[in-house]
Amino acid sequence: MFVLELTYTAPLERVDASLADHLAWLQKQYAAGHFLTAGRKVPREGGVILAAGMDRATAEQIVSEDPFVIAGVCEYRIVEFVATTTAPALEAYQEQQAN
């Protein structure tokens, strides 16, 4: 599982200019089963996405296709973790810790 943390590197006016394309990209990733949830940071300095069901190379490829990245208005920090415990609604995403 991955935490994809976006940090804006441009003024919000430039971020907003790519927002519609970014939202369409998010919907495409939800439809593909890659993303579980996403939202803005508070204060609005970027965002956070929870992603699952892929390897790191795929996560990096998906992030590179974000219209925000293409427009040069954000950078990503990709944090991979093993989801060994979850809320009941997310049990399908539980993973086993490798020894």
CSV table of C-alpha atoms in Angstrom, one decimal:
chain,number,residue,atom,x,y,z
A,1,MET,CA,0.0,0.0,0.0
A,2,PHE,CA,1.1,3.6,-0.6
A,3,VAL,CA,0.7,7.0,0.8
A,4,LEU,CA,1.2,9.4,-2.1
A,5,GLU,CA,1.8,12.9,-0.7
A,6,LEU,CA,1.6,15.8,-3.1
A,7,THR,CA,3.3,19.1,-2.3
A,8,TYR,CA,2.4,22.1,-4.5
A,9,THR,CA,5.5,23.8,-6.0
A,10,ALA,CA,3.6,26.6,-7.8
A,11,PRO,CA,1.0,29.2,-6.8
A,12,LEU,CA,-2.6,28.0,-6.3
A,13,GLU,CA,-3.7,29.8,-9.5
A,14,ARG,CA,-1.4,27.5,-11.5
A,15,VAL,CA,-2.6,24.5,-9.5
A,16,ASP,CA,-6.2,25.4,-10.1
A,17,ALA,CA,-5.6,25.7,-13.9
A,18,SER,CA,-4.9,22.0,-13.9
A,19,LEU,CA,-7.4,20.9,-11.3
A,20,ALA,CA,-10.1,19.6,-13.7
A,21,ASP,CA,-7.6,17.4,-15.5
A,22,HIS,CA,-6.2,16.2,-12.1
A,23,LEU,CA,-9.7,15.3,-10.9
A,24,ALA,CA,-10.3,13.3,-14.2
A,25,TRP,CA,-7.0,11.5,-13.6
A,26,LEU,CA,-8.1,10.7,-10.0
A,27,GLN,CA,-11.4,9.2,-11.3
A,28,LYS,CA,-9.5,7.1,-13.8
A,29,GLN,CA,-7.3,5.7,-11.0
A,30,TYR,CA,-10.4,5.0,-8.8
A,31,ALA,CA,-12.0,3.1,-11.8
A,32,ALA,CA,-8.8,1.1,-12.2
A,33,GLY,CA,-8.9,0.1,-8.6
A,34,HIS,CA,-5.6,1.9,-7.7
A,35,PHE,CA,-6.8,4.6,-5.3
A,36,LEU,CA,-8.8,4.2,-2.1
A,37,THR,CA,-9.2,7.8,-1.1
A,38,ALA,CA,-7.7,11.2,-1.8
A,39,GLY,CA,-8.0,14.8,-0.5
A,40,ARG,CA,-6.4,18.2,0.1
A,41,LYS,CA,-4.1,18.9,2.9
A,42,VAL,CA,-5.1,21.5,5.4
A,43,PRO,CA,-3.9,24.1,4.9
A,44,ARG,CA,-4.1,23.7,1.1
A,45,GLU,CA,-0.4,23.0,0.4
A,46,GLY,CA,-1.0,19.8,-1.6
A,47,GLY,CA,-2.8,16.6,-1.1
A,48,VAL,CA,-2.7,12.9,0.0
A,49,ILE,CA,-3.8,9.8,-1.8
A,50,LEU,CA,-4.0,6.3,-0.4
A,51,ALA,CA,-3.3,3.7,-3.1
A,52,ALA,CA,-3.2,-0.1,-3.1
A,53,GLY,CA,-2.9,-3.1,-5.3
A,54,MET,CA,0.3,-2.3,-7.2
A,55,ASP,CA,4.0,-2.4,-6.9
A,56,ARG,CA,6.3,0.6,-6.5
A,57,ALA,CA,7.1,0.9,-10.2
A,58,THR,CA,3.5,1.1,-11.1
A,59,ALA,CA,2.9,3.7,-8.3
A,60,GLU,CA,5.7,5.8,-9.7
A,61,GLN,CA,4.3,5.5,-13.3
A,62,ILE,CA,0.8,6.5,-12.2
A,63,VAL,CA,2.2,9.5,-10.3
A,64,SER,CA,4.2,10.6,-13.3
A,65,GLU,CA,0.9,10.7,-15.3
A,66,ASP,CA,-0.8,13.1,-12.9
A,67,PRO,CA,-1.6,16.3,-14.8
A,68,PHE,CA,-0.3,18.3,-11.8
A,69,VAL,CA,3.1,16.6,-12.4
A,70,ILE,CA,2.9,17.2,-16.1
A,71,ALA,CA,2.1,20.9,-15.5
A,72,GLY,CA,5.0,21.2,-13.0
A,73,VAL,CA,2.9,22.3,-10.1
A,74,CYS,CA,3.5,19.6,-7.6
A,75,GLU,CA,6.0,17.0,-6.4
A,76,TYR,CA,5.2,13.6,-4.9
A,77,ARG,CA,6.6,11.8,-1.9
A,78,ILE,CA,5.8,8.0,-2.2
A,79,VAL,CA,5.7,6.1,1.1
A,80,GLU,CA,5.2,2.4,0.8
A,81,PHE,CA,3.9,0.5,3.8
A,82,VAL,CA,2.5,-2.9,4.8
A,83,ALA,CA,-1.1,-2.6,5.9
A,84,THR,CA,-1.2,-5.3,8.5
A,85,THR,CA,-4.2,-4.0,10.3
A,86,THR,CA,-7.2,-2.2,8.9
A,87,ALA,CA,-10.7,-1.0,9.7
A,88,PRO,CA,-13.3,-3.7,8.9
A,89,ALA,CA,-14.3,-1.9,5.7
A,90,LEU,CA,-10.7,-2.2,4.4
A,91,GLU,CA,-10.0,-5.9,5.4
A,92,ALA,CA,-9.6,-6.8,1.7
A,93,TYR,CA,-6.4,-4.6,1.7
A,94,GLN,CA,-4.7,-6.3,4.7
A,95,GLU,CA,-1.3,-7.5,4.0
A,96,GLN,CA,1.1,-10.0,5.6
A,97,GLN,CA,4.4,-8.7,7.0
A,98,ALA,CA,7.3,-10.3,5.2
A,99,ASN,CA,9.8,-12.0,7.5
